[in-house]
């Protein structure tokens, strides 16, 4: 299960609205200070996500909670969104090669069919990804209620060095 900490921003009948910071894989490797992607990800603020999570009990706004999503859901979504259009584009290129050989045409036919099939694969992936969103397993689950965050006024000295 992939977990994340989130802050409750609202609630309704049977659900909570939570806000969490999107995690990126960049920043965890040893060469993050020398990598262009790592430098850019450190300079830009992270993306904030607002998510609806089913909950039977009401939780006050500002409370920290832990939410989770099954790995199988993430893998299935990645398969649909990334691999399906790629497979369509490859099939389009193979079909374009077959037609180019029949018509004694150039590479333009291959490129055209690959782009058209890739676009069709994108539309098919969009359709299936919307169906995946509707499944109950695709929604994050409320794992734990952690409590209220520390008030910024309560933090007296967050410096790493002692003051004089």
PDB file of N, CA, C and O in Angstrom, residues 89-150:
ATOM      1  N   UNK A  89       0.566   2.766 -31.101  1.00  0.00           N
ATOM      2  CA  UNK A  89       1.492   3.437 -32.014  1.00  0.00           C
ATOM      3  C   UNK A  89       2.403   2.432 -32.716  1.00  0.00           C
ATOM      4  O   UNK A  89       2.668   2.555 -33.922  1.00  0.00           O
ATOM      5  N   UNK A  90       2.867   1.419 -31.993  1.00  0.00           N
ATOM      6  CA  UNK A  90       3.711   0.384 -32.612  1.00  0.00           C
ATOM      7  C   UNK A  90       2.920  -0.408 -33.637  1.00  0.00           C
ATOM      8  O   UNK A  90       3.402  -0.684 -34.743  1.00  0.00           O
ATOM      9  N   UNK A  91       1.669  -0.772 -33.285  1.00  0.00           N
ATOM     10  CA  UNK A  91       0.824  -1.495 -34.238  1.00  0.00           C
ATOM     11  C   UNK A  91       0.547  -0.638 -35.470  1.00  0.00           C
ATOM     12  O   UNK A  91       0.538  -1.143 -36.609  1.00  0.00           O
ATOM     13  N   UNK A  92       0.343   0.662 -35.279  1.00  0.00           N
ATOM     14  CA  UNK A  92       0.139   1.567 -36.408  1.00  0.00           C
ATOM     15  C   UNK A  92       1.368   1.658 -37.283  1.00  0.00           C
ATOM     16  O   UNK A  92       1.265   1.725 -38.518  1.00  0.00           O
ATOM     17  N   UNK A  93       2.552   1.659 -36.682  1.00  0.00           N
ATOM     18  CA  UNK A  93       3.792   1.698 -37.468  1.00  0.00           C
ATOM     19  C   UNK A  93       3.968   0.414 -38.269  1.00  0.00           C
ATOM     20  O   UNK A  93       4.389   0.449 -39.430  1.00  0.00           O
ATOM     21  N   UNK A  94       3.635  -0.734 -37.661  1.00  0.00           N
ATOM     22  CA  UNK A  94       3.741  -2.011 -38.388  1.00  0.00           C
ATOM     23  C   UNK A  94       2.760  -2.038 -39.554  1.00  0.00           C
ATOM     24  O   UNK A  94       3.110  -2.428 -40.669  1.00  0.00           O
ATOM     25  N   UNK A  95       1.520  -1.576 -39.314  1.00  0.00           N
ATOM     26  CA  UNK A  95       0.525  -1.530 -40.392  1.00  0.00           C
ATOM     27  C   UNK A  95       0.952  -0.524 -41.463  1.00  0.00           C
ATOM     28  O   UNK A  95       0.798  -0.779 -42.666  1.00  0.00           O
ATOM     29  N   UNK A  96       1.508   0.611 -41.041  1.00  0.00           N
ATOM     30  CA  UNK A  96       2.011   1.600 -42.000  1.00  0.00           C
ATOM     31  C   UNK A  96       3.159   1.052 -42.836  1.00  0.00           C
ATOM     32  O   UNK A  96       3.257   1.340 -44.030  1.00  0.00           O
ATOM     33  N   UNK A  97       4.019   0.250 -42.232  1.00  0.00           N
ATOM     34  CA  UNK A  97       5.121  -0.385 -42.977  1.00  0.00           C
ATOM     35  C   UNK A  97       4.573  -1.341 -44.019  1.00  0.00           C
ATOM     36  O   UNK A  97       5.054  -1.387 -45.151  1.00  0.00           O
ATOM     37  N   UNK A  98       3.549  -2.103 -43.622  1.00  0.00           N
ATOM     38  CA  UNK A  98       2.919  -3.034 -44.560  1.00  0.00           C
ATOM     39  C   UNK A  98       2.319  -2.272 -45.745  1.00  0.00           C
ATOM     40  O   UNK A  98       2.502  -2.660 -46.907  1.00  0.00           O
ATOM     41  N   UNK A  99       1.593  -1.180 -45.475  1.00  0.00           N
ATOM     42  CA  UNK A  99       1.008  -0.387 -46.548  1.00  0.00           C
ATOM     43  C   UNK A  99       2.074   0.296 -47.400  1.00  0.00           C
ATOM     44  O   UNK A  99       1.931   0.396 -48.625  1.00  0.00           O
ATOM     45  N   UNK A 100       3.134   0.778 -46.759  1.00  0.00           N
ATOM     46  CA  UNK A 100       4.214   1.439 -47.512  1.00  0.00           C
ATOM     47  C   UNK A 100       4.879   0.455 -48.458  1.00  0.00           C
ATOM     48  O   UNK A 100       5.252   0.818 -49.581  1.00  0.00           O
ATOM     49  N   UNK A 101       5.034  -0.791 -48.040  1.00  0.00           N
ATOM     50  CA  UNK A 101       5.612  -1.804 -48.919  1.00  0.00           C
ATOM     51  C   UNK A 101       4.673  -2.126 -50.076  1.00  0.00           C
ATOM     52  O   UNK A 101       5.122  -2.320 -51.211  1.00  0.00           O
ATOM     53  N   UNK A 102       3.357  -2.178 -49.818  1.00  0.00           N
ATOM     54  CA  UNK A 102       2.378  -2.457 -50.876  1.00  0.00           C
ATOM     55  C   UNK A 102       2.307  -1.321 -51.893  1.00  0.00           C
ATOM     56  O   UNK A 102       2.215  -1.561 -53.096  1.00  0.00           O
ATOM     57  N   UNK A 103       2.347  -0.090 -51.422  1.00  0.00           N
ATOM     58  CA  UNK A 103       2.190   1.069 -52.299  1.00  0.00           C
ATOM     59  C   UNK A 103       3.528   1.604 -52.789  1.00  0.00           C
ATOM     60  O   UNK A 103       3.553   2.552 -53.564  1.00  0.00           O
ATOM     61  N   UNK A 104       4.615   1.031 -52.362  1.00  0.00           N
ATOM     62  CA  UNK A 104       5.959   1.502 -52.690  1.00  0.00           C
ATOM     63  C   UNK A 104       6.104   2.977 -52.304  1.00  0.00           C
ATOM     64  O   UNK A 104       6.633   3.791 -53.055  1.00  0.00           O
ATOM     65  N   UNK A 105       5.604   3.309 -51.108  1.00  0.00           N
ATOM     66  CA  UNK A 105       5.658   4.689 -50.616  1.00  0.00           C
ATOM     67  C   UNK A 105       6.815   4.835 -49.635  1.00  0.00           C
ATOM     68  O   UNK A 105       7.464   3.852 -49.263  1.00  0.00           O
ATOM     69  N   UNK A 106       7.036   6.049 -49.168  1.00  0.00           N
ATOM     70  CA  UNK A 106       8.137   6.332 -48.255  1.00  0.00           C
ATOM     71  C   UNK A 106       7.732   6.190 -46.799  1.00  0.00           C
ATOM     72  O   UNK A 106       6.694   5.607 -46.447  1.00  0.00           O
ATOM     73  N   UNK A 107       8.571   6.775 -45.955  1.00  0.00           N
ATOM     74  CA  UNK A 107       8.358   6.672 -44.512  1.00  0.00           C
ATOM     75  C   UNK A 107       7.204   7.531 -44.009  1.00  0.00           C
ATOM     76  O   UNK A 107       6.748   7.354 -42.885  1.00  0.00           O
ATOM     77  N   UNK A 108       6.729   8.449 -44.806  1.00  0.00           N
ATOM     78  CA  UNK A 108       5.632   9.318 -44.394  1.00  0.00           C
ATOM     79  C   UNK A 108       4.384   8.532 -44.039  1.00  0.00           C
ATOM     80  O   UNK A 108       3.661   8.881 -43.091  1.00  0.00           O
ATOM     81  N   UNK A 109       4.120   7.456 -44.791  1.00  0.00           N
ATOM     82  CA  UNK A 109       2.953   6.615 -44.516  1.00  0.00           C
ATOM     83  C   UNK A 109       3.105   5.932 -43.161  1.00  0.00           C
ATOM     84  O   UNK A 109       2.153   5.858 -42.381  1.00  0.00           O
ATOM     85  N   UNK A 110       4.297   5.471 -42.871  1.00  0.00           N
ATOM     86  CA  UNK A 110       4.553   4.795 -41.597  1.00  0.00           C
ATOM     87  C   UNK A 110       4.365   5.770 -40.434  1.00  0.00           C
ATOM     88  O   UNK A 110       3.706   5.449 -39.436  1.00  0.00           O
ATOM     89  N   UNK A 111       4.910   6.962 -40.564  1.00  0.00           N
ATOM     90  CA  UNK A 111       4.791   7.970 -39.508  1.00  0.00           C
ATOM     91  C   UNK A 111       3.337   8.377 -39.318  1.00  0.00           C
ATOM     92  O   UNK A 111       2.855   8.488 -38.192  1.00  0.00           O
ATOM     93  N   UNK A 112       2.629   8.573 -40.427  1.00  0.00           N
ATOM     94  CA  UNK A 112       1.225   8.975 -40.345  1.00  0.00           C
ATOM     95  C   UNK A 112       0.378   7.923 -39.629  1.00  0.00           C
ATOM     96  O   UNK A 112      -0.387   8.256 -38.716  1.00  0.00           O
ATOM     97  N   UNK A 113       0.531   6.661 -40.001  1.00  0.00           N
ATOM     98  CA  UNK A 113      -0.255   5.609 -39.363  1.00  0.00           C
ATOM     99  C   UNK A 113       0.141   5.410 -37.901  1.00  0.00           C
ATOM    100  O   UNK A 113      -0.696   5.108 -37.055  1.00  0.00           O
ATOM    101  N   UNK A 114       1.412   5.594 -37.595  1.00  0.00           N
ATOM    102  CA  UNK A 114       1.854   5.482 -36.213  1.00  0.00           C
ATOM    103  C   UNK A 114       1.239   6.584 -35.357  1.00  0.00           C
ATOM    104  O   UNK A 114       0.766   6.333 -34.246  1.00  0.00           O
ATOM    105  N   UNK A 115       1.215   7.814 -35.870  1.00  0.00           N
ATOM    106  CA  UNK A 115       0.613   8.927 -35.131  1.00  0.00           C
ATOM    107  C   UNK A 115      -0.891   8.755 -34.980  1.00  0.00           C
ATOM    108  O   UNK A 115      -1.453   9.011 -33.908  1.00  0.00           O
ATOM    109  N   UNK A 116      -1.558   8.326 -36.050  1.00  0.00           N
ATOM    110  CA  UNK A 116      -3.003   8.119 -35.975  1.00  0.00           C
ATOM    111  C   UNK A 116      -3.354   7.010 -34.979  1.00  0.00           C
ATOM    112  O   UNK A 116      -4.277   7.163 -34.174  1.00  0.00           O
ATOM    113  N   UNK A 117      -2.626   5.919 -35.027  1.00  0.00           N
ATOM    114  CA  UNK A 117      -2.897   4.809 -34.107  1.00  0.00           C
ATOM    115  C   UNK A 117      -2.542   5.198 -32.672  1.00  0.00           C
ATOM    116  O   UNK A 117      -3.248   4.814 -31.728  1.00  0.00           O
ATOM    117  N   UNK A 118      -1.475   5.969 -32.487  1.00  0.00           N
ATOM    118  CA  UNK A 118      -1.131   6.449 -31.150  1.00  0.00           C
ATOM    119  C   UNK A 118      -2.211   7.360 -30.587  1.00  0.00           C
ATOM    120  O   UNK A 118      -2.552   7.290 -29.407  1.00  0.00           O
ATOM    121  N   UNK A 119      -2.771   8.236 -31.431  1.00  0.00           N
ATOM    122  CA  UNK A 119      -3.883   9.088 -31.004  1.00  0.00           C
ATOM    123  C   UNK A 119      -5.109   8.272 -30.641  1.00  0.00           C
ATOM    124  O   UNK A 119      -5.792   8.556 -29.654  1.00  0.00           O
ATOM    125  N   UNK A 120      -5.386   7.235 -31.446  1.00  0.00           N
ATOM    126  CA  UNK A 120      -6.503   6.342 -31.132  1.00  0.00           C
ATOM    127  C   UNK A 120      -6.241   5.614 -29.811  1.00  0.00           C
ATOM    128  O   UNK A 120      -7.141   5.471 -28.986  1.00  0.00           O
ATOM    129  N   UNK A 121      -5.007   5.192 -29.598  1.00  0.00           N
ATOM    130  CA  UNK A 121      -4.640   4.546 -28.334  1.00  0.00           C
ATOM    131  C   UNK A 121      -4.798   5.489 -27.156  1.00  0.00           C
ATOM    132  O   UNK A 121      -5.214   5.075 -26.073  1.00  0.00           O
ATOM    133  N   UNK A 122      -4.505   6.777 -27.369  1.00  0.00           N
ATOM    134  CA  UNK A 122      -4.702   7.767 -26.315  1.00  0.00           C
ATOM    135  C   UNK A 122      -6.182   7.882 -25.959  1.00  0.00           C
ATOM    136  O   UNK A 122      -6.542   7.945 -24.782  1.00  0.00           O
ATOM    137  N   UNK A 123      -7.054   7.902 -26.965  1.00  0.00           N
ATOM    138  CA  UNK A 123      -8.498   7.989 -26.714  1.00  0.00           C
ATOM    139  C   UNK A 123      -9.019   6.740 -26.001  1.00  0.00           C
ATOM    140  O   UNK A 123      -9.853   6.835 -25.091  1.00  0.00           O
ATOM    141  N   UNK A 124      -8.529   5.578 -26.406  1.00  0.00           N
ATOM    142  CA  UNK A 124      -8.933   4.329 -25.750  1.00  0.00           C
ATOM    143  C   UNK A 124      -8.444   4.321 -24.296  1.00  0.00           C
ATOM    144  O   UNK A 124      -9.176   3.932 -23.379  1.00  0.00           O
ATOM    145  N   UNK A 125      -7.215   4.782 -24.070  1.00  0.00           N
ATOM    146  CA  UNK A 125      -6.669   4.846 -22.708  1.00  0.00           C
ATOM    147  C   UNK A 125      -7.467   5.811 -21.850  1.00  0.00           C
ATOM    148  O   UNK A 125      -7.710   5.545 -20.663  1.00  0.00           O
ATOM    149  N   UNK A 126      -7.887   6.916 -22.427  1.00  0.00           N
ATOM    150  CA  UNK A 126      -8.703   7.878 -21.688  1.00  0.00           C
ATOM    151  C   UNK A 126     -10.031   7.247 -21.254  1.00  0.00           C
ATOM    152  O   UNK A 126     -10.483   7.430 -20.132  1.00  0.00           O
ATOM    153  N   UNK A 127     -10.635   6.484 -22.164  1.00  0.00           N
ATOM    154  CA  UNK A 127     -11.896   5.810 -21.858  1.00  0.00           C
ATOM    155  C   UNK A 127     -11.713   4.814 -20.708  1.00  0.00           C
ATOM    156  O   UNK A 127     -12.488   4.793 -19.757  1.00  0.00           O
ATOM    157  N   UNK A 128     -10.671   3.983 -20.802  1.00  0.00           N
ATOM    158  CA  UNK A 128     -10.449   2.977 -19.763  1.00  0.00           C
ATOM    159  C   UNK A 128      -9.998   3.596 -18.442  1.00  0.00           C
ATOM    160  O   UNK A 128     -10.316   3.077 -17.375  1.00  0.00           O
ATOM    161  N   UNK A 129      -9.251   4.703 -18.493  1.00  0.00           N
ATOM    162  CA  UNK A 129      -8.823   5.332 -17.241  1.00  0.00           C
ATOM    163  C   UNK A 129     -10.015   5.923 -16.499  1.00  0.00           C
ATOM    164  O   UNK A 129     -10.049   5.925 -15.271  1.00  0.00           O
ATOM    165  N   UNK A 130     -11.005   6.425 -17.227  1.00  0.00           N
ATOM    166  CA  UNK A 130     -12.222   6.923 -16.564  1.00  0.00           C
ATOM    167  C   UNK A 130     -12.999   5.782 -15.923  1.00  0.00           C
ATOM    168  O   UNK A 130     -13.586   5.948 -14.859  1.00  0.00           O
ATOM    169  N   UNK A 131     -12.997   4.623 -16.569  1.00  0.00           N
ATOM    170  CA  UNK A 131     -13.653   3.465 -15.958  1.00  0.00           C
ATOM    171  C   UNK A 131     -12.908   3.027 -14.700  1.00  0.00           C
ATOM    172  O   UNK A 131     -13.520   2.635 -13.714  1.00  0.00           O
ATOM    173  N   UNK A 132     -11.571   3.085 -14.736  1.00  0.00           N
ATOM    174  CA  UNK A 132     -10.777   2.713 -13.562  1.00  0.00           C
ATOM    175  C   UNK A 132     -11.033   3.662 -12.393  1.00  0.00           C
ATOM    176  O   UNK A 132     -11.007   3.243 -11.233  1.00  0.00           O
ATOM    177  N   UNK A 133     -11.258   4.934 -12.689  1.00  0.00           N
ATOM    178  CA  UNK A 133     -11.528   5.905 -11.632  1.00  0.00           C
ATOM    179  C   UNK A 133     -12.806   5.574 -10.877  1.00  0.00           C
ATOM    180  O   UNK A 133     -12.921   5.865  -9.688  1.00  0.00           O
ATOM    181  N   UNK A 134     -13.768   4.972 -11.556  1.00  0.00           N
ATOM    182  CA  UNK A 134     -15.057   4.677 -10.946  1.00  0.00           C
ATOM    183  C   UNK A 134     -15.016   3.448 -10.044  1.00  0.00           C
ATOM    184  O   UNK A 134     -15.914   3.264  -9.228  1.00  0.00           O
ATOM    185  N   UNK A 135     -14.008   2.617 -10.178  1.00  0.00           N
ATOM    186  CA  UNK A 135     -13.905   1.419  -9.341  1.00  0.00           C
ATOM    187  C   UNK A 135     -13.650   1.815  -7.892  1.00  0.00           C
ATOM    188  O   UNK A 135     -12.971   2.794  -7.605  1.00  0.00           O
ATOM    189  N   UNK A 136     -14.189   1.036  -6.986  1.00  0.00           N
ATOM    190  CA  UNK A 136     -14.024   1.340  -5.563  1.00  0.00           C
ATOM    191  C   UNK A 136     -12.589   1.131  -5.103  1.00  0.00           C
ATOM    192  O   UNK A 136     -12.144   1.783  -4.168  1.00  0.00           O
ATOM    193  N   UNK A 137     -11.850   0.231  -5.711  1.00  0.00           N
ATOM    194  CA  UNK A 137     -10.463  -0.006  -5.318  1.00  0.00           C
ATOM    195  C   UNK A 137      -9.535   1.110  -5.737  1.00  0.00           C
ATOM    196  O   UNK A 137      -8.418   1.212  -5.253  1.00  0.00           O
ATOM    197  N   UNK A 138      -9.985   1.972  -6.662  1.00  0.00           N
ATOM    198  CA  UNK A 138      -9.139   3.044  -7.157  1.00  0.00           C
ATOM    199  C   UNK A 138      -9.181   4.281  -6.272  1.00  0.00           C
ATOM    200  O   UNK A 138      -8.411   5.205  -6.476  1.00  0.00           O
ATOM    201  N   UNK A 139     -10.080   4.311  -5.302  1.00  0.00           N
ATOM    202  CA  UNK A 139     -10.153   5.467  -4.418  1.00  0.00           C
ATOM    203  C   UNK A 139      -9.257   5.243  -3.205  1.00  0.00           C
ATOM    204  O   UNK A 139      -9.177   4.135  -2.681  1.00  0.00           O
ATOM    205  N   UNK A 140      -8.583   6.295  -2.760  1.00  0.00           N
ATOM    206  CA  UNK A 140      -7.739   6.156  -1.567  1.00  0.00           C
ATOM    207  C   UNK A 140      -8.585   5.825  -0.344  1.00  0.00           C
ATOM    208  O   UNK A 140      -9.760   6.181  -0.262  1.00  0.00           O
ATOM    209  N   UNK A 141      -7.961   5.147   0.603  1.00  0.00           N
ATOM    210  CA  UNK A 141      -8.641   4.754   1.835  1.00  0.00           C
ATOM    211  C   UNK A 141      -8.061   5.531   3.013  1.00  0.00           C
ATOM    212  O   UNK A 141      -6.869   5.830   3.038  1.00  0.00           O
ATOM    213  N   UNK A 142      -8.906   5.836   3.976  1.00  0.00           N
ATOM    214  CA  UNK A 142      -8.460   6.466   5.204  1.00  0.00           C
ATOM    215  C   UNK A 142      -7.870   5.378   6.094  1.00  0.00           C
ATOM    216  O   UNK A 142      -8.562   4.444   6.496  1.00  0.00           O
ATOM    217  N   UNK A 143      -6.582   5.477   6.384  1.00  0.00           N
ATOM    218  CA  UNK A 143      -5.909   4.452   7.182  1.00  0.00           C
ATOM    219  C   UNK A 143      -5.894   4.798   8.666  1.00  0.00           C
ATOM    220  O   UNK A 143      -6.234   3.965   9.508  1.00  0.00           O
ATOM    221  N   UNK A 144      -5.466   6.023   8.997  1.00  0.00           N
ATOM    222  CA  UNK A 144      -5.362   6.426  10.397  1.00  0.00           C
ATOM    223  C   UNK A 144      -5.679   7.909  10.546  1.00  0.00           C
ATOM    224  O   UNK A 144      -5.408   8.692   9.638  1.00  0.00           O
ATOM    225  N   UNK A 145      -6.196   8.257  11.691  1.00  0.00           N
ATOM    226  CA  UNK A 145      -6.366   9.656  12.059  1.00  0.00           C
ATOM    227  C   UNK A 145      -5.251   9.969  13.040  1.00  0.00           C
ATOM    228  O   UNK A 145      -5.177   9.385  14.123  1.00  0.00           O
ATOM    229  N   UNK A 146      -4.357  10.881  12.654  1.00  0.00           N
ATOM    230  CA  UNK A 146      -3.163  11.139  13.455  1.00  0.00           C
ATOM    231  C   UNK A 146      -3.359  12.244  14.483  1.00  0.00           C
ATOM    232  O   UNK A 146      -2.723  12.244  15.515  1.00  0.00           O
ATOM    233  N   UNK A 147      -4.178  13.218  14.210  1.00  0.00           N
ATOM    234  CA  UNK A 147      -4.410  14.305  15.155  1.00  0.00           C
ATOM    235  C   UNK A 147      -4.144  15.653  14.529  1.00  0.00           C
ATOM    236  O   UNK A 147      -3.911  15.774  13.334  1.00  0.00           O
ATOM    237  N   UNK A 148      -4.164  16.671  15.354  1.00  0.00           N
ATOM    238  CA  UNK A 148      -3.977  18.035  14.881  1.00  0.00           C
ATOM    239  C   UNK A 148      -2.512  18.317  14.614  1.00  0.00           C
ATOM    240  O   UNK A 148      -1.638  17.858  15.356  1.00  0.00           O
ATOM    241  N   UNK A 149      -2.212  19.117  13.579  1.00  0.00           N
ATOM    242  CA  UNK A 149      -0.816  19.474  13.317  1.00  0.00           C
ATOM    243  C   UNK A 149      -0.301  20.443  14.376  1.00  0.00           C
ATOM    244  O   UNK A 149      -1.076  21.077  15.093  1.00  0.00           O
ATOM    245  N   UNK A 150       1.004  20.581  14.461  1.00  0.00           N
ATOM    246  CA  UNK A 150       1.620  21.494  15.411  1.00  0.00           C
ATOM    247  C   UNK A 150       1.374  22.918  14.917  1.00  0.00           C
ATOM    248  O   UNK A 150       1.617  23.243  13.759  1.00  0.00           O
TER     249      UNK A 150
END
